[in-house]
Amino acid sequence: MRFSAFISGPVAARPAGTHHDIVISSRVRLARNVKAHPFPGWARKADRLAVLEVVKPAVEALPQMEDAFSEYLQDLSATEKQILVERHLISREHAAKSGGSAVVMNREQTLSIMINEEDHLRMQAIQPGFQLKTVFKSIDEVDTRLEEKLDYAFSEKLGYLTACLTNVGTGMRASAMLHLPALVLDDKVNQVIQAVNKIGLAVRGLYGEGSEAMGNLFQISNQTTLGEREEDILGRLNKVIEQIIEHELNARAALLQRKTVTLLDQVGRAFGILRHAHSITSKEALNLLSFIRLGIDLGSFPTGHRQQIDDLFTETQPAHLQRTSPTKLQAEDRDALRAETIRRKLADLPAPEPPRAAS
Amino acid sequence: MRFSAFISGPVAARPAGTHHDIVISSRVRLARNVKAHPFPGWARKADRLAVLEVVKPAVEALPQMEDAFSEYLQDLSATEKQILVERHLISREHAAKSGGSAVVMNREQTLSIMINEEDHLRMQAIQPGFQLKTVFKSIDEVDTRLEEKLDYAFSEKLGYLTACLTNVGTGMRASAMLHLPALVLDDKVNQVIQAVNKIGLAVRGLYGEGSEAMGNLFQISNQTTLGEREEDILGRLNKVIEQIIEHELNARAALLQRKTVTLLDQVGRAFGILRHAHSITSKEALNLLSFIRLGIDLGSFPTGHRQQIDDLFTETQPAHLQRTSPTKLQAEDRDALRAETIRRKLADLPAPEPPRAAS
């Protein structure tokens, strides 16, 4: 499949699971390595190519990867790789790689396997909504099939061996992307982050490690991979996320009761600016779209517009904008194109109604 | 006339003179004192009352003051006095006064005479648009008539004697309120202010001495009152203002040519926020209204809306908002009422068209 055909598919499938208003997406990734080959960071080019030669056909042969998009990184442009990053299909680290690395993704963009990232294999499943267990199940099936064909580096005592110690054991990182505008507005999100950190979970921004929190989006993930079964890690993570959802819902109820004007003001301003600005940065766009999404959750806008807003979270990212332009965009042109894209897409969004408590 | 009847008249007459798009208003005030009475700052209560007894009837008897609003300051509430400040009819210093001071204003709100402010008499004429000479003529006529009845403190050598040395001589302060959004956007307004200061003129914010520049509004006035005839001061001021107008027009043309997107963005955001915000401070309101006014000047909105915007500059000030409310407003309530007032008044303002060069 060619990149353009692959990428012009839908940005994301419809969300599922409970609380998909607050949980944007669920993701699980597994780190695996092939025995008797040095880890990619230590490997010489010949070693990396040898791994590619074994792993890529094995991945392509998976029934889950029928009609897949499979490409060596050197055959993708910088913009194409960046588009995959913006869709959370490959890591920023992988996008910086070229010769000796590859990526294989299914047509639905729910399964993505990076070859020769930090480990020989980084395989992830991602789905919109709150459904960590379903997502784990789908990547676990991929892993089981691959294990039949590939000789994984595995220790009876430690579990799966990985390039970085923080992944040894299950090699699993499970995460959910949460939309927490009310906790941010109510100045309580830092309290929540601290509590989550204390129990050994990590809180990151929209684009993972080291990225800034934008659009009131926070990624919650497990830190530990050793000494705990996958099911236990997922169970613990699920429980904490359910608690955070509870906090966000309480904060929304409190805002509705005590700060109706603040809420209506934020939603109204977001609407006014997105509908009439002619230049807008990526960060501002995310922050304003976040308040439109909150407005949808609180009945200020018809729910039919939620998918449109979620799509805009991705479509207003730099590489996605670059893709629609025949010439190389400077930051200034990109901000103008971003504003134009948003104005066009939101042309039929009606002015906000006063928010109301969920029925 | 009662305060409510007086104040419910129009906020301002229609502008006249050239360049009334850039010059919001022209004002001339004269400082005068009555011989053989101590200046108000030195006077005991009995002295001040004695001056009031002579001056107030003389002012009320002026043909210009037929059907005037004439009141002792102790008979006006804090909000009423603040409304007069917001309309530039009395000074902030005068509003802080109570017993022993008075104010007399004509029905059209173009002539205002403060009694026992810093001087026994502070008389001003104010008109919308660029017409310093006409405005001077109207206050000069008042002054001539009063001089027939009152014995002014006057020195053959120095001219009119005043409480503060900076007013001795003509006792005249002439000023124009300029709207300079393009010079601000183009980061050139400080250059202009410095040049104006260098030639002995003062640049101040919307509410005179010590007030912040808001809404891209700048008041230009003469500093010198001694050793120069009124006509020469006015001629010099006129010339400088014409130069500033030229600079602003050039900056607008340059923005239209080189920064169309920035311009359209500022105008669009101002429109979007004013139409959809539910809480807005006085300062933000002025700054956004300024861009709507610029949009009108550049053809983004129908010119018929200019008066509406100019009225909102005044009607969104704190005391004007308080006037429309039966209960005492806290800052938070005022910000909400301000946003509501603006949304209601601008409900029929159409979305902005791209700006264009003046034809």
XYZ file of C-alpha atoms in Angstrom:
718
model
C 0.000 0.000 0.000
C 1.281 3.480 -0.826
C 1.623 6.075 1.906
C -0.971 8.410 0.426
C -3.581 5.640 0.215
C -2.769 4.475 3.743
C -2.872 7.912 5.302
C -5.986 9.150 3.548
C -7.930 6.562 5.502
C -9.839 7.725 8.554
C -7.719 9.371 11.260
C -9.174 7.062 13.866
C -11.853 4.442 14.270
C -14.952 5.308 16.303
C -14.334 5.229 20.037
C -15.606 2.422 22.227
C -15.617 1.508 25.881
C -17.083 3.559 28.705
C -16.171 7.206 29.302
C -14.954 7.793 25.785
C -15.829 11.448 26.417
C -12.849 11.688 28.769
C -10.592 8.876 27.545
C -9.470 9.788 24.027
C -7.537 6.583 23.356
C -6.081 3.447 24.910
C -2.719 2.059 23.908
C -0.523 -0.910 24.785
C 2.939 -1.494 23.400
C 5.271 -4.422 23.852
C 9.059 -4.366 23.483
C 10.637 -7.531 22.109
C 14.069 -8.553 20.830
C 15.382 -11.395 18.766
C 17.891 -13.712 20.427
C 21.549 -13.669 19.350
C 21.364 -10.248 17.674
C 22.751 -7.104 19.356
C 20.177 -4.490 20.396
C 19.695 -1.793 17.691
C 21.633 0.833 19.672
C 24.707 -1.440 19.724
C 24.231 -3.099 16.378
C 26.311 -2.402 13.298
C 24.464 -1.851 10.037
C 24.860 -5.487 8.948
C 23.364 -6.685 12.267
C 20.402 -4.338 11.871
C 19.784 -5.498 8.312
C 19.976 -9.125 9.423
C 17.268 -8.471 12.030
C 15.132 -6.614 9.466
C 15.409 -9.565 7.098
C 14.047 -11.942 9.700
C 11.489 -9.736 11.394
C 9.857 -7.784 8.549
C 8.608 -10.843 6.593
C 7.405 -12.447 9.832
C 5.382 -9.344 10.686
C 4.012 -8.967 7.151
C 2.876 -12.584 7.216
C 0.646 -11.995 10.249
C -3.078 -12.433 9.461
C -3.624 -9.103 11.297
C -1.368 -7.444 8.714
C -3.254 -8.431 5.604
C -3.267 -5.463 3.211
C -0.845 -3.665 5.538
C 1.323 -0.619 5.048
C 4.926 -1.821 5.259
C 7.871 0.446 4.557
C 11.573 0.921 5.188
C 12.104 4.235 6.954
C 14.550 5.465 4.323
C 11.716 5.288 1.799
C 9.549 7.704 3.775
C 9.959 11.491 3.644
C 10.441 13.524 6.807
C 6.854 14.791 6.493
C 5.477 11.283 6.055
C 7.307 10.061 9.145
C 6.115 13.095 11.088
C 2.508 12.360 10.074
C 2.896 8.883 11.585
C 4.232 10.478 14.789
C 1.279 12.876 14.918
C -1.062 9.890 14.658
C 0.804 8.167 17.501
C 1.706 5.303 15.120
C 5.475 5.614 15.485
C 7.674 7.262 18.123
C 9.583 10.495 17.595
C 12.758 8.444 18.059
C 11.777 6.064 15.271
C 10.946 8.973 12.937
C 14.535 10.175 13.324
C 15.822 6.816 12.022
C 16.366 5.914 8.414
C 18.440 2.988 6.991
C 17.990 -0.359 8.781
C 14.597 0.409 10.312
C 11.063 -0.226 9.146
C 7.436 0.065 10.105
C 4.444 -2.184 9.442
C 0.894 -1.036 10.182
C -2.536 -2.483 9.507
C -4.975 -0.677 7.292
C -7.154 0.403 10.248
C -4.147 2.107 11.893
C -4.838 0.231 15.126
C -1.736 -1.973 15.012
C 1.742 -0.628 14.404
C 5.028 -2.491 14.563
C 8.307 -0.598 14.543
C 11.352 -2.636 13.601
C 14.746 -1.585 14.979
C 13.555 1.231 17.166
C 15.214 1.072 20.587
C 14.365 -2.646 20.568
C 14.153 -4.988 17.594
C 10.385 -4.884 17.865
C 8.112 -2.294 19.349
C 4.558 -3.377 18.645
C 1.541 -1.384 19.687
C -2.220 -1.538 19.549
C -4.145 1.722 19.848
C -7.900 2.291 19.873
C -10.045 5.312 20.593
C -11.931 5.305 23.897
C -11.361 3.533 27.206
C -10.646 -0.135 26.470
C -7.207 -1.080 27.716
C -8.028 -4.777 28.058
C -9.368 -5.121 24.516
C -6.345 -3.270 23.202
C -3.999 -5.491 25.191
C -5.752 -8.569 23.861
C -5.209 -7.499 20.259
C -1.480 -6.846 20.696
C -1.099 -9.996 22.794
C -2.459 -12.029 19.870
C 0.086 -10.446 17.537
C 2.838 -11.200 20.032
C 1.781 -14.843 20.429
C 1.785 -15.387 16.666
C 5.169 -13.743 16.237
C 6.669 -15.765 19.066
C 5.899 -18.893 17.048
C 8.174 -17.659 14.284
C 10.779 -15.541 16.043
C 13.219 -16.625 18.728
C 12.674 -13.889 21.374
C 15.395 -12.889 23.823
C 13.842 -14.171 27.019
C 15.084 -15.020 30.504
C 13.207 -17.460 32.729
C 14.061 -15.284 35.687
C 13.599 -11.755 34.272
C 11.157 -12.195 31.419
C 11.598 -10.417 28.078
C 15.012 -8.807 27.702
C 15.091 -5.227 26.377
C 17.631 -2.561 25.415
C 16.641 -0.374 28.348
C 16.320 -1.779 31.874
C 13.042 0.068 32.423
C 11.334 -2.280 29.960
C 12.704 -5.637 31.120
C 10.064 -8.159 32.217
C 6.753 -7.733 30.473
C 8.193 -5.171 28.041
C 4.765 -3.622 28.284
C 3.812 0.030 28.455
C 0.061 0.597 28.659
C -1.354 4.083 28.513
C -4.530 6.083 28.140
C -4.864 9.614 26.786
C -7.182 11.567 29.066
C -8.913 14.866 28.373
C -9.040 16.749 31.680
C -10.110 20.351 30.965
C -12.167 20.795 34.142
C -9.321 19.663 36.412
C -7.063 22.145 34.591
C -9.620 24.989 34.795
C -10.175 24.234 38.458
C -6.414 24.230 39.073
C -6.474 20.697 40.458
C -4.644 18.777 37.769
C -1.218 19.095 39.406
C -2.596 17.570 42.573
C -3.862 14.613 40.541
C -0.549 14.269 38.685
C 1.392 14.183 41.948
C -0.896 11.528 43.407
C -0.578 9.419 40.253
C 3.214 9.736 40.274
C 3.339 8.646 43.906
C 1.781 5.279 43.111
C 4.338 4.619 40.389
C 2.470 5.696 37.264
C 3.732 8.299 34.795
C 1.837 11.368 33.496
C 2.995 12.830 30.204
C 1.834 15.290 27.541
C 0.202 14.615 24.179
C 3.376 13.329 22.522
C 4.752 11.178 25.336
C 7.986 11.521 27.246
C 9.263 15.092 27.542
C 6.336 16.615 25.664
C 4.334 19.508 27.049
C 0.747 19.105 28.193
C -1.371 20.801 25.520
C -5.069 20.768 24.853
C -5.620 19.604 28.453
C -4.540 16.131 27.279
C -2.618 13.870 29.634
C -1.193 10.421 29.008
C -1.224 8.105 32.017
C 0.984 5.007 31.816
C 2.603 2.314 33.935
C 6.288 2.687 34.842
C 7.000 -0.796 36.164
C 7.467 -3.759 33.834
C 9.206 -6.154 36.187
C 7.756 -8.495 38.809
C 4.123 -8.005 37.900
C 1.874 -9.834 35.445
C 0.413 -7.906 32.487
C -3.114 -8.394 33.835
C -2.154 -6.943 37.213
C -0.487 -3.893 35.653
C -3.532 -3.273 33.473
C -5.898 -3.781 36.387
C -4.043 -1.256 38.509
C -3.855 1.266 35.671
C -7.564 0.824 34.906
C -8.477 1.501 38.499
C -6.420 4.689 38.689
C -7.852 5.963 35.395
C -11.363 5.304 36.692
C -10.520 7.431 39.721
C -9.160 10.261 37.560
C -12.324 10.118 35.417
C -14.316 10.455 38.645
C -12.257 13.517 39.635
C -12.750 15.111 36.216
C -16.505 14.467 36.337
C -16.690 15.997 39.818
C -14.699 19.024 38.654
C -17.091 19.433 35.708
C -20.116 19.243 37.991
C -18.540 21.783 40.338
C -17.725 24.157 37.462
C -21.285 23.861 36.180
C -22.640 24.748 39.585
C -20.204 27.349 40.819
C -18.499 28.754 37.727
C -21.055 28.675 34.962
C -19.894 32.029 33.620
C -16.221 30.987 33.543
C -17.176 27.818 31.732
C -19.444 29.534 29.214
C -16.788 32.206 28.728
C -14.048 29.691 27.948
C -16.266 27.730 25.584
C -17.561 30.919 23.922
C -14.099 32.397 23.448
C -12.787 29.120 22.021
C -15.692 29.095 19.562
C -15.248 32.780 18.627
C -11.512 32.513 18.067
C -11.556 29.206 16.173
C -14.311 30.503 13.911
C -12.681 33.869 13.158
C -8.895 33.702 13.665
C -6.675 33.820 10.580
C -3.451 32.648 12.214
C -3.184 30.115 14.997
C -0.368 28.056 16.501
C -0.616 24.330 17.055
C -0.616 24.780 20.819
C -3.366 27.411 20.865
C -5.468 25.324 18.479
C -5.244 22.286 20.770
C -6.127 24.340 23.824
C -9.166 25.911 22.141
C -10.340 22.642 20.557
C -10.167 21.173 24.056
C -12.810 23.654 25.249
C -15.035 22.880 22.264
C -14.763 19.202 23.179
C -15.676 20.040 26.771
C -18.581 22.102 25.401
C -19.797 19.060 23.462
C -19.590 16.907 26.616
C -21.629 19.516 28.513
C -24.300 19.984 25.871
C -23.165 23.371 24.522
C -22.754 21.860 21.049
C -24.439 18.883 19.335
C -22.618 15.599 20.097
C -22.428 14.895 16.362
C -19.456 17.261 16.228
C -17.210 15.262 18.596
C -15.538 13.201 15.866
C -14.873 16.402 13.887
C -13.058 17.923 16.869
C -11.054 14.749 17.552
C -10.014 14.687 13.899
C -8.917 18.337 14.145
C -6.651 17.514 17.113
C -4.595 15.508 14.595
C -5.260 17.388 11.358
C -3.994 20.691 12.770
C -0.582 19.210 13.587
C 2.296 20.567 11.450
C 2.991 17.558 9.206
C -0.707 16.957 8.539
C -1.002 20.568 7.361
C 2.163 20.262 5.277
C 0.636 17.251 3.528
C -2.208 19.373 2.127
C 0.167 21.970 0.670
C 2.128 21.667 -2.595
C 4.960 23.889 -1.286
C 7.128 23.736 1.823
C 5.340 25.730 4.536
C 7.054 28.227 6.818
C 5.712 28.473 10.392
C 3.781 31.626 9.476
C 2.081 30.010 6.463
C 1.307 26.948 8.535
C -0.421 29.033 11.221
C -2.539 30.672 8.503
C -3.374 27.324 6.870
C -4.230 25.869 10.286
C -6.669 28.724 10.973
C -8.211 28.312 7.515
C -8.589 24.536 7.960
C -10.299 25.018 11.319
C -12.610 27.777 9.994
C -13.643 25.550 7.092
C -14.186 22.423 9.188
C -16.109 24.247 11.910
C -18.214 26.348 9.525
C -21.335 24.392 10.473
C -20.699 24.301 14.237
C -23.508 26.336 15.819
C -22.809 29.003 18.468
C -22.634 27.497 21.969
C -25.697 26.969 24.152
C -25.258 27.362 27.918
C -23.649 24.172 29.304
C -25.795 21.875 31.425
C -25.288 18.996 33.798
C -25.174 15.568 32.177
C -28.584 13.928 32.263
C -32.053 68.991 35.163
C -31.752 65.682 37.045
C -28.703 63.489 36.600
C -30.610 60.619 35.026
C -32.188 62.892 32.403
C -28.857 64.536 31.690
C -26.890 61.338 31.376
C -29.417 59.435 29.317
C -28.759 61.873 26.505
C -26.414 60.744 23.723
C -22.910 59.767 24.809
C -21.418 62.063 22.225
C -22.438 64.251 19.335
C -21.565 63.127 15.800
C -17.941 63.710 14.920
C -16.844 66.503 12.627
C -13.619 67.802 11.135
C -11.250 65.842 8.922
C -9.783 62.455 9.938
C -12.469 61.700 12.460
C -11.614 58.041 11.813
C -8.342 58.554 13.685
C -9.110 61.544 15.913
C -11.779 60.447 18.386
C -12.220 63.826 20.059
C -10.794 67.331 20.471
C -10.725 69.122 23.793
C -9.594 72.494 25.154
C -9.708 73.456 28.819
C -8.918 76.770 30.452
C -7.866 77.259 34.088
C -9.078 80.486 35.732
C -9.166 81.892 39.253
C -11.043 84.679 40.938
C -8.958 87.537 42.357
C -8.627 87.932 46.138
C -9.683 84.366 46.966
C -7.148 81.673 47.937
C -6.689 78.817 45.465
C -8.927 75.816 46.336
C -5.987 73.753 47.650
C -5.196 76.476 50.199
C -8.703 77.685 50.876
C -10.653 76.979 54.029
C -14.212 75.798 53.625
C -15.646 79.301 54.021
C -13.350 80.600 51.247
C -14.408 77.814 48.921
C -18.071 78.450 49.611
C -17.579 82.160 48.976
C -16.062 81.365 45.556
C -18.890 78.945 44.773
C -21.432 81.635 45.634
C -19.927 84.031 43.129
C -18.942 81.631 40.342
C -21.826 79.158 40.159
C -24.558 81.746 39.421
C -22.286 83.470 36.893
C -21.746 80.196 35.047
C -25.417 79.227 35.185
C -26.348 82.594 33.702
C -24.289 81.989 30.553
C -26.446 81.751 27.411
C -24.430 78.572 26.574
C -25.698 77.042 29.798
C -29.404 77.383 29.144
C -31.122 74.197 30.362
C -27.837 73.079 31.908
C -27.005 70.370 34.406
C -25.698 72.150 37.515
C -24.908 70.320 40.731
C -22.908 70.503 43.944
C -20.570 67.530 44.104
C -21.890 66.406 47.500
C -25.265 65.867 45.843
C -23.853 63.360 43.346
C -23.208 59.709 44.187
C -19.796 58.119 43.651
C -21.169 56.260 40.615
C -22.650 59.453 39.120
C -19.348 61.265 39.490
C -17.501 58.313 37.995
C -19.857 58.350 34.999
C -18.887 61.980 34.382
C -15.202 60.974 34.566
C -15.765 58.173 32.070
C -17.342 60.697 29.688
C -14.341 62.990 30.132
C -16.651 65.685 31.554
C -14.902 66.036 34.908
C -11.422 65.061 36.114
C -10.705 62.135 38.420
C -9.456 64.710 40.956
C -12.759 66.583 40.833
C -14.732 63.342 41.272
C -12.879 62.780 44.555
C -14.150 66.130 45.864
C -17.402 66.724 47.648
C -18.428 69.767 49.792
C -17.470 73.176 48.336
C -17.193 72.052 44.718
C -19.651 72.002 41.839
C -20.030 71.220 38.172
C -22.085 72.876 35.440
C -22.515 71.274 32.005
C -24.596 72.090 28.966
C -27.237 69.668 27.765
C -25.135 68.543 24.753
C -22.255 67.565 27.078
C -19.844 69.624 24.998
C -19.182 72.284 27.655
C -18.262 71.464 31.235
C -17.221 73.843 33.986
C -15.743 72.496 37.218
C -15.834 74.891 40.165
C -13.183 74.544 42.868
C -11.167 71.804 41.240
C -7.435 72.623 41.444
C -8.356 76.134 40.279
C -11.537 78.079 40.966
C -12.630 77.405 37.401
C -11.704 74.640 35.041
C -13.778 75.057 31.906
C -13.621 72.735 28.952
C -15.118 72.267 25.536
C -15.008 68.789 24.007
C -16.250 67.611 20.604
C -15.868 64.400 18.671
C -13.520 64.460 15.678
C -10.554 66.641 14.756
C -11.585 70.258 15.312
C -9.337 71.887 17.888
C -9.928 75.419 16.597
C -13.729 75.161 16.688
C -13.528 73.681 20.160
C -11.209 76.459 21.311
C -13.576 79.060 19.887
C -16.506 77.701 21.878
C -14.653 77.708 25.215
C -13.099 81.086 24.403
C -16.584 82.550 24.052
C -17.549 81.154 27.457
C -14.372 82.588 28.949
C -14.981 86.055 27.430
C -18.520 86.181 28.803
C -17.418 85.057 32.260
C -14.604 87.566 32.323
C -17.227 90.313 32.048
C -18.731 89.164 35.324
C -15.850 87.691 37.291
C -12.683 89.437 38.387
C -10.012 86.949 37.172
C -6.624 86.668 38.851
C -4.450 88.045 36.054
C -0.939 89.446 35.773
C 0.028 91.801 32.928
C 3.406 90.089 32.831
C 2.504 86.400 33.331
C -1.075 86.151 32.124
C -3.707 84.124 34.015
C -2.560 83.046 37.481
C -3.189 79.408 38.442
C -2.698 77.095 41.425
C -0.040 75.090 39.627
C 2.870 76.789 37.839
C 2.470 74.505 34.826
C -0.771 76.294 33.926
C 0.262 79.928 34.384
C -0.102 82.112 31.269
C -2.849 80.975 28.931
C -4.134 78.416 31.467
C -4.910 76.371 28.388
C -4.523 72.648 27.846
C -5.588 71.531 24.389
C -5.679 67.857 23.516
C -6.834 65.352 20.954
C -7.624 61.682 21.553
C -6.052 59.624 18.763
C -6.761 56.029 17.801
C -3.465 54.516 16.631
C -3.901 50.738 16.321
C -1.663 50.301 13.262
C 1.254 52.140 14.889
C 0.822 49.889 17.934
C 0.561 46.696 15.835
C 3.595 47.761 13.832
C 5.528 48.428 17.051
C 6.157 52.042 16.063
C 4.042 53.930 18.556
C 6.833 54.354 21.124
C 8.994 55.986 18.483
C 6.179 58.441 17.773
C 5.619 59.124 21.492
C 9.305 59.872 22.022
C 9.376 62.267 19.065
C 6.256 64.044 20.331
C 7.694 64.349 23.853
C 10.892 65.824 22.459
C 9.051 68.789 20.975
C 7.370 69.548 24.281
C 4.004 67.849 23.867
C 2.619 65.230 26.242
C 1.250 61.793 25.336
C -1.113 60.147 27.807
C -3.582 57.263 28.029
C -7.360 57.302 27.740
C -7.937 58.906 31.133
C -5.208 61.540 31.101
C -2.223 61.932 33.387
C -0.926 58.682 34.859
C -3.436 56.497 33.039
C -2.418 53.482 30.996
C -2.735 53.429 27.216
C -5.676 51.128 26.464
C -7.631 50.484 23.324
C -4.727 51.937 21.326
C -5.969 55.377 22.376
C -3.496 58.174 23.003
C -4.127 61.720 24.164
C -1.761 64.325 22.742
C -1.649 67.696 24.515
C 0.433 70.834 24.906
C 2.668 71.132 27.977
C 3.571 74.817 27.765
C 1.159 77.554 28.754
C 3.554 80.417 29.189
C 5.076 82.765 26.600
C 2.995 81.626 23.655
C -0.385 82.779 22.347
C -3.303 80.317 22.333
C -3.436 80.378 18.519
C 0.247 79.467 18.267
C -0.077 76.588 20.726
C -3.096 75.253 18.834
C -1.364 75.694 15.475
C 1.661 73.749 16.651
C -0.465 70.982 18.183
C -2.579 70.740 15.032
C 0.499 70.315 12.894
C 1.943 67.547 15.055
C -1.389 65.709 15.125
C -1.572 65.914 11.340
C 1.861 64.298 11.190
C 0.834 61.517 13.567
C -2.285 60.898 11.453
C 0.000 60.611 8.443
C 2.159 58.047 10.285
C -0.895 56.028 11.319
C -2.240 56.050 7.753
C 1.135 54.910 6.429
C 1.288 52.138 9.035
C -2.213 51.027 7.997
C -1.241 50.961 4.336
C 1.909 48.988 5.165
C -0.043 46.475 7.269
C -2.561 46.052 4.453
C 0.223 45.341 2.011
C 2.650 43.312 4.069
C 0.683 41.873 6.978
C -2.816 41.231 5.676
C -3.071 37.983 7.618
C -1.991 39.596 10.910
C -4.535 42.356 10.373
C -7.373 40.020 9.433
C -6.418 37.780 12.358
C -6.560 40.621 14.888
C -9.863 41.908 13.532
C -11.329 38.392 13.324
C -10.268 37.451 16.861
C -11.646 40.711 18.242
C -14.955 39.987 16.507
C -15.044 36.360 17.668
C -14.259 37.164 21.290
C -16.569 40.188 21.601
C -19.427 38.201 20.080
C -18.966 35.095 22.230
C -17.164 35.943 25.503
C -19.171 35.853 28.737
C -16.710 37.714 30.939
C -14.475 40.549 29.835
C -12.416 43.192 31.616
C -12.597 46.863 30.764
C -9.065 46.832 29.381
C -9.597 43.809 27.139
C -12.886 45.251 25.892
C -11.198 48.519 24.876
C -8.374 46.687 23.138
C -10.758 44.482 21.170
C -13.169 47.304 20.328
C -10.141 49.157 18.987
C -9.585 46.428 16.400
C -13.242 46.479 15.403
C -12.935 50.245 14.879
C -9.808 49.666 12.765
C -11.790 47.029 10.853
C -14.493 49.598 10.138
C -11.875 52.092 8.893
C -10.439 49.411 6.583
C -13.752 48.222 5.188
C -14.023 44.934 7.109
C -17.311 46.106 8.641
C -19.972 48.553 7.417
C -19.160 52.160 8.433
C -22.626 52.457 9.942
C -21.296 50.611 12.997
C -18.642 53.198 13.930
C -20.877 55.192 16.279
C -21.940 51.958 17.996
C -18.305 51.084 18.705
C -17.477 54.595 19.915
C -20.466 54.430 22.267
C -19.256 51.067 23.583
C -15.856 52.577 24.434
C -17.748 54.581 27.066
C -20.646 52.269 27.892
C -18.361 49.400 28.884
C -16.621 51.496 31.548
C -17.325 50.402 35.152
C -19.627 53.220 36.319
C -21.670 53.139 33.110
C -22.261 49.423 33.680
C -23.084 50.010 37.348
C -25.731 52.525 36.279
C -27.704 49.831 34.433
C -27.763 47.505 37.448
C -30.105 47.766 40.465
C -27.508 46.201 42.817
C -23.883 47.048 43.587
C -21.715 45.096 41.139
C -18.592 43.193 42.138
C -15.755 43.114 39.574
C -16.768 39.601 38.504
C -20.419 40.576 37.915
C -19.297 43.679 36.070
C -17.121 41.637 33.701
C -20.102 39.385 32.969
C -22.453 42.357 32.449
C -19.869 44.010 30.185
C -19.647 40.893 28.012
C -23.449 40.675 27.882
C -23.786 44.360 26.929
C -21.255 43.969 24.134
C -22.834 40.749 22.821
C -26.241 42.440 22.726
C -25.022 45.650 21.072
C -22.916 43.841 18.477
C -25.521 41.179 17.689
C -26.106 42.686 14.236
C -22.429 43.285 13.381
C -21.664 41.005 10.417
C -18.535 38.800 10.363
C -15.502 40.693 9.038
C -14.693 40.960 5.328
C -10.998 41.062 4.339
C -9.673 44.610 4.940
C -8.882 46.748 1.924
C -6.994 49.930 1.162
C -8.994 53.139 1.506
C -10.378 54.175 -1.872
